[in-house]
JSON list of C-alpha atoms in Angstrom, two decimals:
[
{"chain": "A", "resi": 30, "resn": "LEU", "atom": "CA", "xyz": [91.15, -0.36, -92.92]},
{"chain": "A", "resi": 31, "resn": "LEU", "atom": "CA", "xyz": [88.30, 1.43, -91.13]},
{"chain": "A", "resi": 32, "resn": "ASP", "atom": "CA", "xyz": [86.95, 4.95, -91.41]},
{"chain": "A", "resi": 33, "resn": "SER", "atom": "CA", "xyz": [86.27, 7.15, -88.36]},
{"chain": "A", "resi": 34, "resn": "GLY", "atom": "CA", "xyz": [82.78, 5.60, -88.03]},
{"chain": "A", "resi": 35, "resn": "GLY", "atom": "CA", "xyz": [84.17, 2.07, -87.84]},
{"chain": "A", "resi": 36, "resn": "CYS", "atom": "CA", "xyz": [83.03, 1.06, -91.36]},
{"chain": "A", "resi": 37, "resn": "LEU", "atom": "CA", "xyz": [85.27, -1.13, -93.50]},
{"chain": "A", "resi": 38, "resn": "ILE", "atom": "CA", "xyz": [86.69, 0.87, -96.42]},
{"chain": "A", "resi": 39, "resn": "GLY", "atom": "CA", "xyz": [89.58, -1.36, -97.52]},
{"chain": "A", "resi": 40, "resn": "ILE", "atom": "CA", "xyz": [92.13, -4.04, -96.76]},
{"chain": "A", "resi": 41, "resn": "ASN", "atom": "CA", "xyz": [95.69, -2.95, -95.95]},
{"chain": "A", "resi": 42, "resn": "THR", "atom": "CA", "xyz": [98.24, -4.62, -98.20]},
{"chain": "A", "resi": 43, "resn": "ALA", "atom": "CA", "xyz": [101.57, -2.86, -97.68]},
{"chain": "A", "resi": 44, "resn": "ILE", "atom": "CA", "xyz": [103.29, 0.00, -95.96]},
{"chain": "A", "resi": 45, "resn": "TYR", "atom": "CA", "xyz": [106.30, 1.99, -97.09]},
{"chain": "A", "resi": 46, "resn": "SER", "atom": "CA", "xyz": [108.35, 2.83, -94.05]},
{"chain": "A", "resi": 47, "resn": "PRO", "atom": "CA", "xyz": [111.90, 4.19, -94.35]},
{"chain": "A", "resi": 48, "resn": "SER", "atom": "CA", "xyz": [112.53, 3.43, -90.67]},
{"chain": "A", "resi": 49, "resn": "GLY", "atom": "CA", "xyz": [111.09, -0.10, -90.71]},
{"chain": "A", "resi": 50, "resn": "ALA", "atom": "CA", "xyz": [108.50, 0.84, -88.10]},
{"chain": "A", "resi": 51, "resn": "ASN", "atom": "CA", "xyz": [104.75, 0.54, -88.59]},
{"chain": "A", "resi": 52, "resn": "SER", "atom": "CA", "xyz": [104.46, 4.14, -89.76]},
{"chain": "A", "resi": 53, "resn": "GLY", "atom": "CA", "xyz": [104.74, 5.63, -93.21]},
{"chain": "A", "resi": 54, "resn": "VAL", "atom": "CA", "xyz": [102.64, 5.51, -96.37]},
{"chain": "A", "resi": 55, "resn": "GLY", "atom": "CA", "xyz": [100.08, 2.71, -96.39]},
{"chain": "A", "resi": 56, "resn": "PHE", "atom": "CA", "xyz": [98.48, 1.02, -99.40]},
{"chain": "A", "resi": 57, "resn": "ALA", "atom": "CA", "xyz": [95.08, -0.65, -99.39]},
{"chain": "A", "resi": 58, "resn": "ILE", "atom": "CA", "xyz": [92.65, -2.44, -101.69]},
{"chain": "A", "resi": 59, "resn": "PRO", "atom": "CA", "xyz": [89.26, -0.64, -101.83]},
{"chain": "A", "resi": 60, "resn": "VAL", "atom": "CA", "xyz": [86.37, -2.52, -100.22]},
{"chain": "A", "resi": 61, "resn": "ASP", "atom": "CA", "xyz": [84.42, -2.66, -103.52]},
{"chain": "A", "resi": 62, "resn": "VAL", "atom": "CA", "xyz": [87.24, -4.62, -105.15]},
{"chain": "A", "resi": 63, "resn": "VAL", "atom": "CA", "xyz": [87.47, -6.89, -102.10]},
{"chain": "A", "resi": 64, "resn": "ASN", "atom": "CA", "xyz": [83.71, -7.59, -102.20]},
{"chain": "A", "resi": 65, "resn": "SER", "atom": "CA", "xyz": [83.72, -8.71, -105.85]},
{"chain": "A", "resi": 66, "resn": "SER", "atom": "CA", "xyz": [86.88, -10.77, -105.36]},
{"chain": "A", "resi": 67, "resn": "VAL", "atom": "CA", "xyz": [85.58, -12.55, -102.25]},
{"chain": "A", "resi": 68, "resn": "ALA", "atom": "CA", "xyz": [82.33, -13.51, -104.03]},
{"chain": "A", "resi": 69, "resn": "GLN", "atom": "CA", "xyz": [84.34, -14.95, -106.94]},
{"chain": "A", "resi": 70, "resn": "ILE", "atom": "CA", "xyz": [86.70, -16.83, -104.63]},
{"chain": "A", "resi": 71, "resn": "ILE", "atom": "CA", "xyz": [83.73, -18.40, -102.85]},
{"chain": "A", "resi": 72, "resn": "SER", "atom": "CA", "xyz": [82.03, -19.32, -106.16]},
{"chain": "A", "resi": 73, "resn": "PHE", "atom": "CA", "xyz": [85.01, -20.37, -108.28]},
{"chain": "A", "resi": 74, "resn": "GLY", "atom": "CA", "xyz": [87.91, -20.85, -105.87]},
{"chain": "A", "resi": 75, "resn": "LYS", "atom": "CA", "xyz": [89.79, -18.01, -107.58]},
{"chain": "A", "resi": 76, "resn": "VAL", "atom": "CA", "xyz": [89.28, -14.50, -108.93]},
{"chain": "A", "resi": 77, "resn": "VAL", "atom": "CA", "xyz": [87.94, -14.68, -112.49]},
{"chain": "A", "resi": 78, "resn": "ARG", "atom": "CA", "xyz": [88.57, -11.64, -114.64]},
{"chain": "A", "resi": 79, "resn": "PRO", "atom": "CA", "xyz": [87.21, -11.08, -118.16]},
{"chain": "A", "resi": 80, "resn": "VAL", "atom": "CA", "xyz": [89.79, -10.81, -120.94]},
{"chain": "A", "resi": 81, "resn": "LEU", "atom": "CA", "xyz": [89.66, -9.57, -124.50]},
{"chain": "A", "resi": 82, "resn": "GLY", "atom": "CA", "xyz": [92.74, -11.53, -125.59]},
{"chain": "A", "resi": 83, "resn": "ILE", "atom": "CA", "xyz": [94.87, -8.74, -127.03]},
{"chain": "A", "resi": 84, "resn": "SER", "atom": "CA", "xyz": [98.28, -7.30, -126.46]},
{"chain": "A", "resi": 85, "resn": "PHE", "atom": "CA", "xyz": [98.58, -3.60, -127.17]},
{"chain": "A", "resi": 86, "resn": "ALA", "atom": "CA", "xyz": [101.16, -0.87, -127.47]},
{"chain": "A", "resi": 87, "resn": "PRO", "atom": "CA", "xyz": [102.08, 1.08, -124.34]},
{"chain": "A", "resi": 88, "resn": "ASP", "atom": "CA", "xyz": [100.32, 4.44, -124.05]},
{"chain": "A", "resi": 89, "resn": "GLN", "atom": "CA", "xyz": [103.59, 6.32, -124.47]},
{"chain": "A", "resi": 90, "resn": "SER", "atom": "CA", "xyz": [104.31, 4.59, -127.80]},
{"chain": "A", "resi": 91, "resn": "SER", "atom": "CA", "xyz": [100.78, 5.29, -129.06]},
{"chain": "A", "resi": 92, "resn": "GLU", "atom": "CA", "xyz": [101.09, 8.95, -128.05]},
{"chain": "A", "resi": 93, "resn": "GLN", "atom": "CA", "xyz": [104.40, 9.26, -129.91]},
{"chain": "A", "resi": 94, "resn": "LEU", "atom": "CA", "xyz": [102.67, 7.93, -133.04]},
{"chain": "A", "resi": 95, "resn": "GLY", "atom": "CA", "xyz": [99.81, 10.41, -132.56]},
{"chain": "A", "resi": 96, "resn": "ILE", "atom": "CA", "xyz": [97.30, 7.62, -131.89]},
{"chain": "A", "resi": 97, "resn": "LYS", "atom": "CA", "xyz": [94.28, 8.32, -129.71]},
{"chain": "A", "resi": 98, "resn": "GLY", "atom": "CA", "xyz": [93.14, 4.87, -128.66]},
{"chain": "A", "resi": 99, "resn": "ILE", "atom": "CA", "xyz": [94.51, 1.39, -128.11]},
{"chain": "A", "resi": 100, "resn": "LEU", "atom": "CA", "xyz": [96.88, 0.13, -130.84]},
{"chain": "A", "resi": 101, "resn": "VAL", "atom": "CA", "xyz": [96.39, -3.63, -131.11]},
{"chain": "A", "resi": 102, "resn": "LEU", "atom": "CA", "xyz": [99.72, -5.41, -131.47]},
{"chain": "A", "resi": 103, "resn": "ASN", "atom": "CA", "xyz": [98.33, -8.95, -131.40]},
{"chain": "A", "resi": 104, "resn": "ALA", "atom": "CA", "xyz": [95.01, -10.73, -131.02]},
{"chain": "A", "resi": 105, "resn": "ARG", "atom": "CA", "xyz": [95.62, -14.11, -129.34]},
{"chain": "A", "resi": 106, "resn": "GLU", "atom": "CA", "xyz": [94.60, -16.90, -131.70]},
{"chain": "A", "resi": 107, "resn": "GLY", "atom": "CA", "xyz": [91.29, -18.40, -130.61]},
{"chain": "A", "resi": 108, "resn": "GLY", "atom": "CA", "xyz": [90.62, -15.55, -128.17]},
{"chain": "A", "resi": 109, "resn": "PRO", "atom": "CA", "xyz": [87.64, -13.20, -128.14]},
{"chain": "A", "resi": 110, "resn": "ALA", "atom": "CA", "xyz": [89.34, -10.42, -130.13]},
{"chain": "A", "resi": 111, "resn": "TRP", "atom": "CA", "xyz": [90.68, -12.87, -132.71]},
{"chain": "A", "resi": 112, "resn": "ARG", "atom": "CA", "xyz": [87.21, -14.42, -133.20]},
{"chain": "A", "resi": 113, "resn": "ALA", "atom": "CA", "xyz": [85.77, -10.90, -133.54]},
{"chain": "A", "resi": 114, "resn": "GLY", "atom": "CA", "xyz": [88.25, -10.19, -136.34]},
{"chain": "A", "resi": 115, "resn": "LEU", "atom": "CA", "xyz": [90.52, -7.64, -134.64]},
{"chain": "A", "resi": 116, "resn": "ARG", "atom": "CA", "xyz": [93.79, -7.26, -136.53]},
{"chain": "A", "resi": 117, "resn": "GLY", "atom": "CA", "xyz": [97.18, -6.89, -134.92]},
{"chain": "A", "resi": 118, "resn": "THR", "atom": "CA", "xyz": [100.18, -4.88, -136.07]},
{"chain": "A", "resi": 119, "resn": "SER", "atom": "CA", "xyz": [102.36, -6.61, -138.67]},
{"chain": "A", "resi": 120, "resn": "ARG", "atom": "CA", "xyz": [105.03, -6.00, -141.29]},
{"chain": "A", "resi": 121, "resn": "ASP", "atom": "CA", "xyz": [104.54, -5.93, -145.06]},
{"chain": "A", "resi": 122, "resn": "GLU", "atom": "CA", "xyz": [106.70, -7.71, -147.65]},
{"chain": "A", "resi": 123, "resn": "TYR", "atom": "CA", "xyz": [109.23, -4.83, -147.48]},
{"chain": "A", "resi": 124, "resn": "GLY", "atom": "CA", "xyz": [109.53, -4.96, -143.70]},
{"chain": "A", "resi": 125, "resn": "ARG", "atom": "CA", "xyz": [107.53, -1.79, -143.13]},
{"chain": "A", "resi": 126, "resn": "LEU", "atom": "CA", "xyz": [105.29, -1.59, -140.08]},
{"chain": "A", "resi": 127, "resn": "VAL", "atom": "CA", "xyz": [101.57, -1.96, -140.81]},
{"chain": "A", "resi": 128, "resn": "LEU", "atom": "CA", "xyz": [99.56, -0.67, -137.87]},
{"chain": "A", "resi": 129, "resn": "GLY", "atom": "CA", "xyz": [96.85, -2.93, -136.51]},
{"chain": "A", "resi": 130, "resn": "ASP", "atom": "CA", "xyz": [93.37, -1.92, -135.47]},
{"chain": "A", "resi": 131, "resn": "ILE", "atom": "CA", "xyz": [93.06, 1.02, -133.09]},
{"chain": "A", "resi": 132, "resn": "ILE", "atom": "CA", "xyz": [90.34, 0.57, -130.48]},
{"chain": "A", "resi": 133, "resn": "THR", "atom": "CA", "xyz": [88.61, 3.94, -130.08]},
{"chain": "A", "resi": 134, "resn": "GLY", "atom": "CA", "xyz": [85.48, 2.92, -128.16]},
{"chain": "A", "resi": 135, "resn": "ILE", "atom": "CA", "xyz": [83.68, 0.13, -126.35]},
{"chain": "A", "resi": 136, "resn": "ASN", "atom": "CA", "xyz": [79.91, 0.00, -125.94]},
{"chain": "A", "resi": 137, "resn": "GLY", "atom": "CA", "xyz": [79.61, 3.63, -127.01]},
{"chain": "A", "resi": 138, "resn": "ARG", "atom": "CA", "xyz": [82.24, 4.93, -124.57]},
{"chain": "A", "resi": 139, "resn": "LYS", "atom": "CA", "xyz": [85.47, 6.50, -125.81]},
{"chain": "A", "resi": 140, "resn": "VAL", "atom": "CA", "xyz": [88.72, 4.65, -125.11]},
{"chain": "A", "resi": 141, "resn": "ARG", "atom": "CA", "xyz": [91.80, 6.87, -125.39]},
{"chain": "A", "resi": 142, "resn": "ASN", "atom": "CA", "xyz": [94.34, 4.96, -123.30]},
{"chain": "A", "resi": 143, "resn": "SER", "atom": "CA", "xyz": [94.97, 1.71, -121.43]},
{"chain": "A", "resi": 144, "resn": "SER", "atom": "CA", "xyz": [93.60, 3.12, -118.17]},
{"chain": "A", "resi": 145, "resn": "GLU", "atom": "CA", "xyz": [90.21, 3.73, -119.78]},
{"chain": "A", "resi": 146, "resn": "LEU", "atom": "CA", "xyz": [90.28, 0.24, -121.35]},
{"chain": "A", "resi": 147, "resn": "TYR", "atom": "CA", "xyz": [91.02, -1.39, -117.98]},
{"chain": "A", "resi": 148, "resn": "LYS", "atom": "CA", "xyz": [88.23, 0.60, -116.28]},
{"chain": "A", "resi": 149, "resn": "LEU", "atom": "CA", "xyz": [85.71, -0.64, -118.83]},
{"chain": "A", "resi": 150, "resn": "LEU", "atom": "CA", "xyz": [86.92, -4.25, -118.57]},
{"chain": "A", "resi": 151, "resn": "ASP", "atom": "CA", "xyz": [86.82, -4.10, -114.75]},
{"chain": "A", "resi": 152, "resn": "LYS", "atom": "CA", "xyz": [83.09, -3.34, -114.93]},
{"chain": "A", "resi": 153, "resn": "ALA", "atom": "CA", "xyz": [82.43, -6.20, -117.36]},
{"chain": "A", "resi": 154, "resn": "VAL", "atom": "CA", "xyz": [81.87, -9.87, -116.54]},
{"chain": "A", "resi": 155, "resn": "VAL", "atom": "CA", "xyz": [82.77, -13.07, -118.35]},
{"chain": "A", "resi": 156, "resn": "GLY", "atom": "CA", "xyz": [80.27, -13.65, -121.17]},
{"chain": "A", "resi": 157, "resn": "ASP", "atom": "CA", "xyz": [79.52, -9.97, -121.81]},
{"chain": "A", "resi": 158, "resn": "ALA", "atom": "CA", "xyz": [79.32, -9.02, -125.49]},
{"chain": "A", "resi": 159, "resn": "LEU", "atom": "CA", "xyz": [81.21, -5.83, -126.27]},
{"chain": "A", "resi": 160, "resn": "ASP", "atom": "CA", "xyz": [80.60, -3.55, -129.24]},
{"chain": "A", "resi": 161, "resn": "ILE", "atom": "CA", "xyz": [84.13, -2.45, -130.11]},
{"chain": "A", "resi": 162, "resn": "GLU", "atom": "CA", "xyz": [84.71, 0.56, -132.34]},
{"chain": "A", "resi": 163, "resn": "VAL", "atom": "CA", "xyz": [88.00, 0.34, -134.21]},
{"chain": "A", "resi": 164, "resn": "LEU", "atom": "CA", "xyz": [89.86, 2.51, -136.65]},
{"chain": "A", "resi": 165, "resn": "ARG", "atom": "CA", "xyz": [91.07, 0.19, -139.43]},
{"chain": "A", "resi": 166, "resn": "GLY", "atom": "CA", "xyz": [93.05, 2.06, -142.03]},
{"chain": "A", "resi": 167, "resn": "ASN", "atom": "CA", "xyz": [91.00, 5.21, -142.62]},
{"chain": "A", "resi": 168, "resn": "ALA", "atom": "CA", "xyz": [87.60, 3.72, -141.77]},
{"chain": "A", "resi": 169, "resn": "LYS", "atom": "CA", "xyz": [85.78, 3.23, -138.49]},
{"chain": "A", "resi": 170, "resn": "GLU", "atom": "CA", "xyz": [84.26, -0.22, -138.02]},
{"chain": "A", "resi": 171, "resn": "HIS", "atom": "CA", "xyz": [82.37, -2.03, -135.29]},
{"chain": "A", "resi": 172, "resn": "VAL", "atom": "CA", "xyz": [83.07, -5.59, -134.19]},
{"chain": "A", "resi": 173, "resn": "SER", "atom": "CA", "xyz": [81.48, -7.66, -131.46]},
{"chain": "A", "resi": 174, "resn": "ALA", "atom": "CA", "xyz": [83.52, -9.72, -128.99]},
{"chain": "A", "resi": 175, "resn": "VAL", "atom": "CA", "xyz": [82.34, -11.93, -126.13]},
{"chain": "A", "resi": 176, "resn": "LEU", "atom": "CA", "xyz": [84.64, -11.77, -123.09]},
{"chain": "A", "resi": 177, "resn": "GLU", "atom": "CA", "xyz": [86.24, -14.94, -121.75]},
{"chain": "A", "resi": 178, "resn": "ALA", "atom": "CA", "xyz": [87.67, -15.82, -118.34]},
{"chain": "A", "resi": 179, "resn": "ASN", "atom": "CA", "xyz": [91.37, -15.34, -117.76]},
{"chain": "A", "resi": 180, "resn": "ALA", "atom": "CA", "xyz": [93.38, -18.56, -117.83]}
]
């Protein structure tokens, strides 16, 4: 995908065309994403993304609970979040839901939803140490996690 000056601005990936012709709405990957991916493919043979090793509640569910942040459902055993001590959501002895940690910030930047979390992780690299602010019960705490490569 080129701009009017002939400079590369993206790579076309798909087109939605009701008629089946080569006209309609096109979708492209931005050139910045392509540049970082190509460098990783050359170096490692694949795209390597940093992971925190958590599963979290969908934004809509968190909003319904009145949560502003990322509700941790599970921290993968042995993963960066698990080693940092992040706690997932569980049930008590009576079957009641006990909310896990709520991630409210990373490296001093607020995290209110999954989009903001993904943006911060996209800028990070494998091996980066993150200062994660969590709401645990009624107290704010800070934990440190070192990002790993995706499997």
